[in-house]
XYZ file of C-alpha atoms in Angstrom:
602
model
C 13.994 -31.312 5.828
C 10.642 -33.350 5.264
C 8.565 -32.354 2.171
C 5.514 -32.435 4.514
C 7.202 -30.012 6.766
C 8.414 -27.691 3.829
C 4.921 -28.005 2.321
C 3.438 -26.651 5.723
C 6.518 -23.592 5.658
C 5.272 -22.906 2.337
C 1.541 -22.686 3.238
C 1.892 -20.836 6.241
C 4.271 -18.206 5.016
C 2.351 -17.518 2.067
C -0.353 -17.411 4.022
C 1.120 -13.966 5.672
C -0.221 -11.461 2.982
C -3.481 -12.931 2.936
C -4.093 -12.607 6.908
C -2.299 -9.475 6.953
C -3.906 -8.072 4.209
C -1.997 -5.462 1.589
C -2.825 -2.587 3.806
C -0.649 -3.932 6.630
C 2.654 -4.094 3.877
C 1.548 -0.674 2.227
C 1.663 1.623 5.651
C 4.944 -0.055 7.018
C 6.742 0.213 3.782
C 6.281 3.926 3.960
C 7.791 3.349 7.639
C 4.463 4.375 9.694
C 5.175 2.424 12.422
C 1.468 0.970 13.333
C -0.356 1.856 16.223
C -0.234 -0.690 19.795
C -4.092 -1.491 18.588
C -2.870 -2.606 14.569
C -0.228 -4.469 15.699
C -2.055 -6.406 18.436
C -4.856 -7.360 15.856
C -2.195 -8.290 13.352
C -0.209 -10.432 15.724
C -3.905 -12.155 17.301
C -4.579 -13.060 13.547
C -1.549 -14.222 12.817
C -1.779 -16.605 16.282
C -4.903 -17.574 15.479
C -3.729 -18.907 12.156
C -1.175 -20.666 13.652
C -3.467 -22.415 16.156
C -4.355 -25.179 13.897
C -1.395 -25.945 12.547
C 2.330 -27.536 13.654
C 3.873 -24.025 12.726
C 5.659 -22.621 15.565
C 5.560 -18.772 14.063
C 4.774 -17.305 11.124
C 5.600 -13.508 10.703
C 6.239 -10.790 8.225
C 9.367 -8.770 7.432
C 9.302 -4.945 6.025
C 12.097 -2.225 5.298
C 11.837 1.194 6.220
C 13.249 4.083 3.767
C 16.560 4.094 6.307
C 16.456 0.158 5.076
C 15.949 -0.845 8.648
C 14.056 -4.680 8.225
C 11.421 -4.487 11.167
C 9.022 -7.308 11.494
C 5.709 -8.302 13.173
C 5.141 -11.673 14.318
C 2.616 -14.357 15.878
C 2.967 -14.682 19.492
C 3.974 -17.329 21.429
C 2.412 -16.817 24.504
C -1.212 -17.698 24.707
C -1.715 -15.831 28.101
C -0.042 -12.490 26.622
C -2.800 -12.730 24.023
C -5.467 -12.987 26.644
C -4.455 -10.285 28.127
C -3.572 -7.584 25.755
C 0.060 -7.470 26.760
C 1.927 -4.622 25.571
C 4.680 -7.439 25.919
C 3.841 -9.102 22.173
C 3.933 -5.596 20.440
C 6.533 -7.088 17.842
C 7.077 -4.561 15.264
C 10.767 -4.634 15.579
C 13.999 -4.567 14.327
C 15.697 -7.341 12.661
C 19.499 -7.588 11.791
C 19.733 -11.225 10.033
C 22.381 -10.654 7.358
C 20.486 -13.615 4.914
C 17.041 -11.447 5.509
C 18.846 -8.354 4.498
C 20.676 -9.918 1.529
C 17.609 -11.332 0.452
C 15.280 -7.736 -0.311
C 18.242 -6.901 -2.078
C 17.793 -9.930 -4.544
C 14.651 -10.075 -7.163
C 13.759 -13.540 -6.269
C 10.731 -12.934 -5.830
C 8.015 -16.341 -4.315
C 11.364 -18.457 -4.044
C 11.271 -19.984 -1.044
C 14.580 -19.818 1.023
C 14.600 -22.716 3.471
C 17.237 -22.710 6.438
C 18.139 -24.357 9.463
C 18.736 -21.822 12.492
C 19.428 -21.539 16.137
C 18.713 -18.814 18.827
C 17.238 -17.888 22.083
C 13.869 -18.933 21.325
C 14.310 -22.467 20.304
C 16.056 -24.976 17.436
C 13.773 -24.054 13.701
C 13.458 -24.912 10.295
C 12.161 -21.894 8.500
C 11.586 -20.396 4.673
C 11.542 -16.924 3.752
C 10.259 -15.765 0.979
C 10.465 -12.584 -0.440
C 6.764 -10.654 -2.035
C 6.222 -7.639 -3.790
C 2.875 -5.041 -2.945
C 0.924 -3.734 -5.807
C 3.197 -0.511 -5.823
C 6.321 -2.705 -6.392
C 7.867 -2.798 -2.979
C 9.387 -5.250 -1.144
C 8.402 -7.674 1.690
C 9.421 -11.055 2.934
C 6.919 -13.484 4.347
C 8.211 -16.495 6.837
C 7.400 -19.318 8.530
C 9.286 -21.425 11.726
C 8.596 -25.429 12.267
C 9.954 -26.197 16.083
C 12.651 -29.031 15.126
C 12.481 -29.665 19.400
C 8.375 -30.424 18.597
C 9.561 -32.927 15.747
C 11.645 -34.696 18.416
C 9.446 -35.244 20.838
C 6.801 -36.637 18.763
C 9.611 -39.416 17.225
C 10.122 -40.270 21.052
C 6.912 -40.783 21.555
C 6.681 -42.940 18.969
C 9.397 -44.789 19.519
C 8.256 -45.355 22.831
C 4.862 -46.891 21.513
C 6.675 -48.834 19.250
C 8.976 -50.509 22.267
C 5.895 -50.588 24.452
C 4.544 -52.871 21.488
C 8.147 -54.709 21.004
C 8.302 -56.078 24.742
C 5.213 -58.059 24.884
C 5.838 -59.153 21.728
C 9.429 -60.574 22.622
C 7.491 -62.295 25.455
C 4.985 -63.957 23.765
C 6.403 -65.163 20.469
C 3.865 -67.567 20.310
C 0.859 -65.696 19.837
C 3.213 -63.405 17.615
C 0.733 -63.449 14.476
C -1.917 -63.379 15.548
C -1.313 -60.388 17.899
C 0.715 -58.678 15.089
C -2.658 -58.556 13.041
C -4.620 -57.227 15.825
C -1.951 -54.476 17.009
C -1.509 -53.142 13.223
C -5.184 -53.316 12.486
C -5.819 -51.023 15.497
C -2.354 -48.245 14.629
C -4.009 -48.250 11.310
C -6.969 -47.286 12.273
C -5.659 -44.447 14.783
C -3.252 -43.303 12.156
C -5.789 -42.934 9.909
C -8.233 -41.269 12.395
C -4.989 -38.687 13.327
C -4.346 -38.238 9.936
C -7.909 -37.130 9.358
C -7.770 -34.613 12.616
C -4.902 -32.916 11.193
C -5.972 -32.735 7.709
C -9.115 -31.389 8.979
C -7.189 -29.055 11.525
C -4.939 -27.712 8.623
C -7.707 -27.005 5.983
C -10.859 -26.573 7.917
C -11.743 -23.159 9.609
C -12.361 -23.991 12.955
C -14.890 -21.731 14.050
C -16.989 -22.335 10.696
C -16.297 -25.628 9.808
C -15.908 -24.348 6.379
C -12.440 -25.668 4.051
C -10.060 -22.035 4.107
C -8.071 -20.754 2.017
C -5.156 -23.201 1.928
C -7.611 -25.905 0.584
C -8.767 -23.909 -1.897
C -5.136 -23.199 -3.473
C -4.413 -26.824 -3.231
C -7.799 -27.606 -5.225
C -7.458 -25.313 -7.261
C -3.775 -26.833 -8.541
C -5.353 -30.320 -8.707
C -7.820 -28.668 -10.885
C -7.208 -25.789 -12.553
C -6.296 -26.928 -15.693
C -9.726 -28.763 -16.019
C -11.931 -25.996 -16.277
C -11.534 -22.240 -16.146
C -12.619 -21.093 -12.222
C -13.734 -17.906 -11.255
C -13.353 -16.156 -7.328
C -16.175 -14.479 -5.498
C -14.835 -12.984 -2.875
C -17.235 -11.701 0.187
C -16.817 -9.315 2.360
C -19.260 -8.416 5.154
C -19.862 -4.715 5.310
C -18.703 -2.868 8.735
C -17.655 -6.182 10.418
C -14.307 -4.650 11.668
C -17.259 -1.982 14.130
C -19.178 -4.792 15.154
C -15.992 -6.384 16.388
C -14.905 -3.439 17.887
C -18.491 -1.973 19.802
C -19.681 -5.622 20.366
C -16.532 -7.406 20.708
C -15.051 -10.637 19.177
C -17.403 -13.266 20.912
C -20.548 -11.414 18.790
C -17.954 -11.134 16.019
C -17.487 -15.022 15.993
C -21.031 -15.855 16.400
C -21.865 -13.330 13.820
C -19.282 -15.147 11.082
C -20.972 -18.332 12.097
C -24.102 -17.379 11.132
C -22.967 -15.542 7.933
C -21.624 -19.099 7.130
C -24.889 -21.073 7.187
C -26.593 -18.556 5.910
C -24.230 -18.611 2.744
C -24.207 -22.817 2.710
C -27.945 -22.495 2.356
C -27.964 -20.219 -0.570
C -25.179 -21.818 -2.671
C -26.142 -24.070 -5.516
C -24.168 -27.604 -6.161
C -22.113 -26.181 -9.140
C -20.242 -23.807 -6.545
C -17.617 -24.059 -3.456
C -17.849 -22.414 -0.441
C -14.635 -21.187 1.137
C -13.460 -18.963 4.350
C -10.954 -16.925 3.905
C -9.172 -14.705 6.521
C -11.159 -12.320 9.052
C -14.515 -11.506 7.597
C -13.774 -12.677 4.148
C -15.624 -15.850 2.329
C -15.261 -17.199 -1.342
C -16.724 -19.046 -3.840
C -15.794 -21.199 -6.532
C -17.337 -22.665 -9.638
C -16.889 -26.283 -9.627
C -18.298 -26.821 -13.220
C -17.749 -24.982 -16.480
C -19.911 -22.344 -16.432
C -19.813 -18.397 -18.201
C -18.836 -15.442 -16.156
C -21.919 -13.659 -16.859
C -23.565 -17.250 -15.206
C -21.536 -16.861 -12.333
C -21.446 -13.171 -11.424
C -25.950 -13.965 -11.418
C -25.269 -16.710 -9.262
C -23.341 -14.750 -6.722
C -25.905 -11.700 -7.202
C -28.083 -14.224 -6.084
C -26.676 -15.421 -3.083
C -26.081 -11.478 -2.026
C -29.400 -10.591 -2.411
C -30.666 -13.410 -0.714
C -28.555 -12.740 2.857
C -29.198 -8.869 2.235
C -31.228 -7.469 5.431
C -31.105 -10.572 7.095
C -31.310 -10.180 10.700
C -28.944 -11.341 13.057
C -29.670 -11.068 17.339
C -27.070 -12.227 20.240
C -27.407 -11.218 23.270
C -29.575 -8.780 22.902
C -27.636 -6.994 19.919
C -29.137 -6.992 16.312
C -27.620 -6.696 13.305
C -28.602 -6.084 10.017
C -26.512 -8.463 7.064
C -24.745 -6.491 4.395
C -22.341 -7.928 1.819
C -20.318 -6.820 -1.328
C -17.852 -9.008 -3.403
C -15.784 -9.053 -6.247
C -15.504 -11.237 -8.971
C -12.377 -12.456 -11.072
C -10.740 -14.920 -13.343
C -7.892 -17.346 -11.338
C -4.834 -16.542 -13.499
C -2.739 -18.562 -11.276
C -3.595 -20.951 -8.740
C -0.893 -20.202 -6.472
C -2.753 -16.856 -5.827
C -6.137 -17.171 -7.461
C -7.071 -13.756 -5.483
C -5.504 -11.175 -6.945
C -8.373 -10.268 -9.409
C -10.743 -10.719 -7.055
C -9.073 -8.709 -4.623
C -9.237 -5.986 -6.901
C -12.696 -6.051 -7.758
C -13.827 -5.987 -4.111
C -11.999 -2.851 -3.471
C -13.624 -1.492 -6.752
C -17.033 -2.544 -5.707
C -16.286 -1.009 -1.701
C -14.905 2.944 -3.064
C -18.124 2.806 -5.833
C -20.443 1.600 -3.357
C -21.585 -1.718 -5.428
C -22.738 -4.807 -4.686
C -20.357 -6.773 -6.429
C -17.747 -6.349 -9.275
C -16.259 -7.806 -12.091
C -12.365 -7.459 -12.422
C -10.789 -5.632 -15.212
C -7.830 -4.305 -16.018
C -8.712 -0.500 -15.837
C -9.078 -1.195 -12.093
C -5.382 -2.553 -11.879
C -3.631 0.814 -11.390
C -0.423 -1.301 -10.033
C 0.399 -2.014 -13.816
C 0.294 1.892 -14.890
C 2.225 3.149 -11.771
C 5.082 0.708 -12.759
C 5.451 2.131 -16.336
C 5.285 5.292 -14.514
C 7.690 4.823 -11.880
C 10.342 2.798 -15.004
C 9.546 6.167 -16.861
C 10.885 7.939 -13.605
C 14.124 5.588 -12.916
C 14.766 6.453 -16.744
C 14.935 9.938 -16.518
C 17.058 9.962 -12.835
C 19.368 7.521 -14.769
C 20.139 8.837 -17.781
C 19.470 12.341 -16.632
C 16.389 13.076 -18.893
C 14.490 15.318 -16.149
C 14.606 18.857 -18.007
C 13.282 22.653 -16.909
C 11.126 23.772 -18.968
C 10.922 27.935 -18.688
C 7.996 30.141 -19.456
C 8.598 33.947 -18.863
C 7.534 36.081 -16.952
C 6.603 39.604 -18.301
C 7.120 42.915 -16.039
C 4.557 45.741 -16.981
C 6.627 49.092 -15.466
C 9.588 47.472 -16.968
C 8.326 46.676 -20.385
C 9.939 43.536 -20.688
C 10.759 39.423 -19.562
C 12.831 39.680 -16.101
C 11.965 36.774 -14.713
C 11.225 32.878 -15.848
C 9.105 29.930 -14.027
C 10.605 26.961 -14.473
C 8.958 23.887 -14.927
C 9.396 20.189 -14.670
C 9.344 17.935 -17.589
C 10.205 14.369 -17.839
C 11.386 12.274 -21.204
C 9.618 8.477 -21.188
C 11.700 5.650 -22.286
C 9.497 5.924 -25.551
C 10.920 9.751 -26.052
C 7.829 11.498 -25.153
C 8.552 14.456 -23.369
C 5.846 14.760 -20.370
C 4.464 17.242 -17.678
C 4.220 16.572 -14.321
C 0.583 15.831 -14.956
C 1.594 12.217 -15.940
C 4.345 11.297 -13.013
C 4.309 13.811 -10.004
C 1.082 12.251 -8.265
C 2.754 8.533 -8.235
C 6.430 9.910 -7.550
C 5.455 11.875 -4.242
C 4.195 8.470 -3.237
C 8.146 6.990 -3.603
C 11.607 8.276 -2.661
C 12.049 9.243 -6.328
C 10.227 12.228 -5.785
C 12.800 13.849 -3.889
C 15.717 12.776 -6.417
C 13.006 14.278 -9.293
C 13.068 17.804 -7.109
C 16.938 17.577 -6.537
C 17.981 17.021 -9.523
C 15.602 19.806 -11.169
C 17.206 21.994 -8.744
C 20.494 21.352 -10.175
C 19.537 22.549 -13.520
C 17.592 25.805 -12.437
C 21.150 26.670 -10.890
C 23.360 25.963 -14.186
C 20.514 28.118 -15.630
C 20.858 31.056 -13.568
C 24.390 30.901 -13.764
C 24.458 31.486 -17.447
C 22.001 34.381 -17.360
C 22.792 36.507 -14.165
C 20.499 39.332 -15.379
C 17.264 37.336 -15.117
C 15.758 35.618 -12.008
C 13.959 31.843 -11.860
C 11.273 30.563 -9.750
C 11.135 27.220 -8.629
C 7.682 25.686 -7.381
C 8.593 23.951 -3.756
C 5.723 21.699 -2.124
C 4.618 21.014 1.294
C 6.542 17.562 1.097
C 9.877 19.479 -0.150
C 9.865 21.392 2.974
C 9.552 18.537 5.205
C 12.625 17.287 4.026
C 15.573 18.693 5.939
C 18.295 17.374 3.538
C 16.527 18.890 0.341
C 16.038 22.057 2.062
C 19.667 22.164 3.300
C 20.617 21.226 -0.350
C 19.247 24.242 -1.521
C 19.950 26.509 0.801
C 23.418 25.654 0.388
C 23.773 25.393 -3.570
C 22.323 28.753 -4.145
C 24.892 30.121 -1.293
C 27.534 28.634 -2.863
C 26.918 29.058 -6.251
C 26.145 32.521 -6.151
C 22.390 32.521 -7.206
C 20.412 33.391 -4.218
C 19.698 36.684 -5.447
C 17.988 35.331 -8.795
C 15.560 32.315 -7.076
C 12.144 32.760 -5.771
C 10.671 29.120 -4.329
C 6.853 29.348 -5.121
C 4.490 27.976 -2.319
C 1.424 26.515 -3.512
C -1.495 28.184 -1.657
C -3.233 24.657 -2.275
C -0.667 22.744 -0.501
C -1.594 21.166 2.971
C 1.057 21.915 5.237
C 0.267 20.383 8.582
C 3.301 22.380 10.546
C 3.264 26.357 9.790
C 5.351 27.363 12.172
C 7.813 24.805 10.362
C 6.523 26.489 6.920
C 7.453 29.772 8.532
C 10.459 28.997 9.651
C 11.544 28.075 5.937
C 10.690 30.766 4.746
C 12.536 33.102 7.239
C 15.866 30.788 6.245
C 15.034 30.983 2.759
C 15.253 35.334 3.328
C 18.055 34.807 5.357
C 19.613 33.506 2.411
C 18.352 36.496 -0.093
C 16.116 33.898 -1.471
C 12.744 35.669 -2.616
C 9.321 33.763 -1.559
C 6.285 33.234 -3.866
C 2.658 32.273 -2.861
C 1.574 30.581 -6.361
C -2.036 29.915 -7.536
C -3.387 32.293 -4.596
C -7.377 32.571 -4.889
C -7.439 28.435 -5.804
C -8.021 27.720 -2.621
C -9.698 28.782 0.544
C -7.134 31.502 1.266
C -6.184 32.431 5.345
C -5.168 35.920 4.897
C -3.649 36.471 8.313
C -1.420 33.387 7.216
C -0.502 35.214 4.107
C 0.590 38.114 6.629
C 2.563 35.664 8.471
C 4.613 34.168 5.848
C 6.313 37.403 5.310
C 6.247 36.779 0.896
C 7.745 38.764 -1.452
C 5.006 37.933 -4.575
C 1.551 36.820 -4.926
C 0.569 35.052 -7.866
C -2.910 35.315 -8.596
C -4.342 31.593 -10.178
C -5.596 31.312 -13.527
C -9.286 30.447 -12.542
C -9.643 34.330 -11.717
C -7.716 35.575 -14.161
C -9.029 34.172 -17.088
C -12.535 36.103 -15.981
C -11.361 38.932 -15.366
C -11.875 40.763 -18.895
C -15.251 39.373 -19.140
C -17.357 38.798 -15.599
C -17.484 42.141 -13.728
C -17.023 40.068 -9.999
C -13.939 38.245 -10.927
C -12.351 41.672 -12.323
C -13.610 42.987 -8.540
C -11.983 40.182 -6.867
C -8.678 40.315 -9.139
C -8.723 44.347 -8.509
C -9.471 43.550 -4.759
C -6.451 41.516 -4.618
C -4.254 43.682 -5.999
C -5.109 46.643 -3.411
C -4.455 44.006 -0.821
C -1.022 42.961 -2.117
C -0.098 46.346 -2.337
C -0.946 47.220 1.182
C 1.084 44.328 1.880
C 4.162 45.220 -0.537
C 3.897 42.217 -2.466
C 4.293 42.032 -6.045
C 1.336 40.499 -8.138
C 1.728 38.119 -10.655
C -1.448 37.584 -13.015
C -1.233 33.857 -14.178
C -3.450 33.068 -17.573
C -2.607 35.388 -19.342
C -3.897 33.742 -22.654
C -4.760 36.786 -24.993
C -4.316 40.582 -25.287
C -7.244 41.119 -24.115
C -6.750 39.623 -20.396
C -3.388 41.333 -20.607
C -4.894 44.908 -21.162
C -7.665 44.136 -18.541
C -4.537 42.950 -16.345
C -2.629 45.904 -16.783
C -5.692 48.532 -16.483
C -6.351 47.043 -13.025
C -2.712 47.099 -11.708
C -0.853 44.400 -11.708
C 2.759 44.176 -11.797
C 3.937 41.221 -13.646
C 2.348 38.958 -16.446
C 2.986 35.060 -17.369
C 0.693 32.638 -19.643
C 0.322 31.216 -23.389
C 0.209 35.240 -24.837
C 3.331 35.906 -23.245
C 5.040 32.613 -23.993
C 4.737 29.022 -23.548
C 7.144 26.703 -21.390
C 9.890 26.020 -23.779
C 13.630 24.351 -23.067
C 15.507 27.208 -23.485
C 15.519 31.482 -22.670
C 13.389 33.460 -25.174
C 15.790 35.529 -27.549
């Protein structure tokens, strides 16, 4: 395979993530299949890249959680494009044995060239396999059309025989018509060469270099001088697009980019980048401080600046963010970062640091997770629970704790929020599950509660897990799953339905931190429960603001007319307790009665 052509594989695959953007890898890794409308946008920008360039495809590859590799691709077909064909919607599967052998390797940005054949045509491709900021996989690609390589040779050649003949026929003017054919190829070489340079680093609807001229300059350079990235982003260009549509869109970008070459000083770059996205560069050593001015500068110059076609107006709006190139290969990631800072806080621009990278804290956190799976150092904690008729600990909460790789032992304050996000979360549950039935197995006389969420329920093989284990193993009786009343649950009847096979199996039901929320009491009639814990942000009041010890009293009258049993959570000192008690509730747990510990209280 040519270099050229593998440099051009290179460029246009890595080019992928940048046109796609990390939002597009981040849904479909979490196997949302996207919408006719996503997919058609990603596929037109993904054509449009390819327009100016010999690439015959370029395309991205994701896997679901069944590890199913489904992809989304540039189209081939101009007229399809046109016309919003439901034809091109491309998010597929994809069986290639290579492609699935190579998300199971960590080679991560090495290219993996090959030679292949199929329906479509006679390629040279790379793959190359990426990671998103929350450490999952994706593989970029790239096809060059070996058929498109052979017809330009044979057009060549034919030029060159075309050029042969005369020759042959007049050998005596061979000279000096040699110097007069080769001065003119030269000069059409030349002039081609310069088309397709242009063509494959110029933006062609802003003239302006993109994004793969500015990683190549940037490796020429980058050792010179240290360069920093602006990147721009016009505010609310995705609704003009859309109310407007993509011929004001394109005028509008147009006139963003003259605007922004009048305003830019000779010691910066101007780049385009992908959809509504521009950059700029220092050129010559310069501080940050310097640079983040300059670009303040330029902002505040194009801010309010009117823009009219046909009729519309439109008022200019930009934000950016600002960071160091760390490699030149990517020299956005900083940057990238920074914008999205400066977009959720509602800034004009941003400097990158690292407090804004959460991708490097959810990795310790997710190692700290694969850890304790591993080496099995997820542990249940248990803090009791006190009954008042009975005068003493019947029951126990048990609660999740995790030991880091550096031996800290941890609550689920520090993991839970980034696990639910992964597949670990559901190993976490499962195997804390496993222990809260060993548990109950050694102490038959006392009874556990296990806290369940909303995404628990929705998965059929835990709930079948535990449905079945505590069948099995004889501890139905002692469990109670609590239900947070905070949790969203977007199916009741399905919540309902849980809960009735949860009874079915002599499994008590818990609604846990009731009052924390914005209650639905005819829901609370419809779950059918066997408890009500009442949360902590009541309790705690209740022995010292006469309305919270109404509302805690006012729950209790309700749970009784309901037969539940009432927990009082909080319970922190003696006095809540005796307040507790004097307004009738049932059961007690908190800090007075005992604090989550590893093992049953003597």
């Amino acid at each position: 395979m040519h270099a050229n052509i593998k440099q051009e594989l290179l460029h246009g695959a890595n080019s992928v993530p940048l046109i796609l953007k990390s939002t597009y890898h981040d849904d479909n890794l979490l196997a949302k299949k996207p919408s006719y409308a996503q997919d058609f946008e990603n596929i037109k920008n993904l054509t449009q890249f390819i327009r100016n360039t010999h690439l015959a495809y370029v395309y991205s590859f994701v896997r679901d959680k069944n590890n199913i590799i489904r992809f989304s691709s540039s189209s081939a077909k101009e007229k399809d494009l046109e016309q919003n064909s439901s034809d091109i919607y491309s998010f597929d599967t994809y069986t290639d044995p290579q492609l699935q052998e190579l998300f199971n390797t960590a080679n991560f940005n090495q290219p993996l060239f090959n030679h292949s054949k199929d329906k479509w045509g006679d390629f040279y491709s790379v793959y190359i396999l990426k990671q998103t900021k929350n450490g999952k996989k994706y593989v970029v690609g790239a096809d060059y059309n070996i058929e498109d390589i052979i017809t330009l040779k044979h057009i060549l050649l034919s030029k060159i025989l075309y050029l042969i003949v005369p020759v042959f026929f007049i050998i005596l003017f061979y000279m000096f018509f040699n110097f007069i054919v080769v001065k003119r190829l030269n000069s059409i070489v030349t002039q081609k060469t310069d088309e397709i340079e242009k063509a494959y680093n110029v933006d062609a609807l802003t003239q302006l270099e993109n994004a793969k001229k500015l990683v190549y300059d940037l490796a020429k350079k980058h050792n010179d001088i240290p360069f920093f990235i602006a990147i721009l982003d016009i505010e609310h260009f995705g609704m003009l697009n859309d109310i407007y549509g993509y011929a004001y869109g394109n005028e509008y970008l147009k006139y963003v980019a003259k605007l922004l070459q009048k305003n830019i000083s000779l010691d910066l770059k101007l780049y385009k980048l992908h959809a509504d996205l521009f950059c700029i560069v220092n050129t010559q050593t310069m501080p940050v401080k310097t640079f983040m001015q300059k670009t303040e500068d330029i902002l505040s110059a194009l801010h309010h600046q009117k823009f009219t076609c046909e009729g519309y107006k439109t008022t200019l709006s930009m934000k950016a963010g600002i960071g160091e190139v760390v490699e030149s290969s990517n020299p956005f990631i900083h940057a990238e970062i920074a914008l999205k800072f400066a977009k959720k806080h509602n800034m004009l621009l941003a400097l990158y640091h690292e407090n804004m990278n959460h991708n490097k804290k959810n990795k310790r956190i997710l190692d700290d997770i694969d850890y304790a799976l591993q080496y099995n150092k997820v542990y249940s904690y248990l803090q009791p629970i006190y009954d008042v008729k009975q005068h003493k600990i019947i029951k126990y909460e048990t609660l999740m704790r995790l030991e880091r790789q550096n031996g800290e032992i941890v609550a689920p304050w520090y993991f839970l929020d980034v696990a639910k996000k992964t597949p670990l979360y559901h190993k976490l549950s499962l195997q804390m599950f496993t222990q809260v039935i060993q548990i109950a197995k050694k102490n038959p006389s006392l009874s556990f509660s296990f806290n369940i969420s909303a995404l628990d329920i929705q998965n059929s093989e835990f709930c079948e897990a535990i449905f079945t284990q505590a069948v099995q193993e004889n501890i139905a009786r002692q469990l109670t799953l609590e239900i947070l009343e905070s949790e969203e649950f977007d199916n009741f009847d399905a919540l309902c339905k849980f809960i009735q096979k949860a009874k079915d199996a002599r499994i008590t039901i818990a609604m846990d931190d009731f009052g924390s929320g914005y209650s639905n009491l005819s829901n609370v009639i419809k779950l059918n429960l066997n408890y009500l814990k009442i949360d902590g942000s009541i309790v705690k009041y209740i022995a010292s603001d006469i309305h919270y010890e109404k509302l805690f009293k006012n729950i209790i009258n309700l749970a009784k007319e309901l037969d539940l049993i009432t927990i009082a959570e909080y319970i922190e000192d003696e006095t809540i307790q005796n307040k507790a008690i004097e307004l009738g509730i049932d059961m007690l747990q908190g800090y007075h009665i005992g604090k989550p510990l590893p093992d049953i209280l003597d």
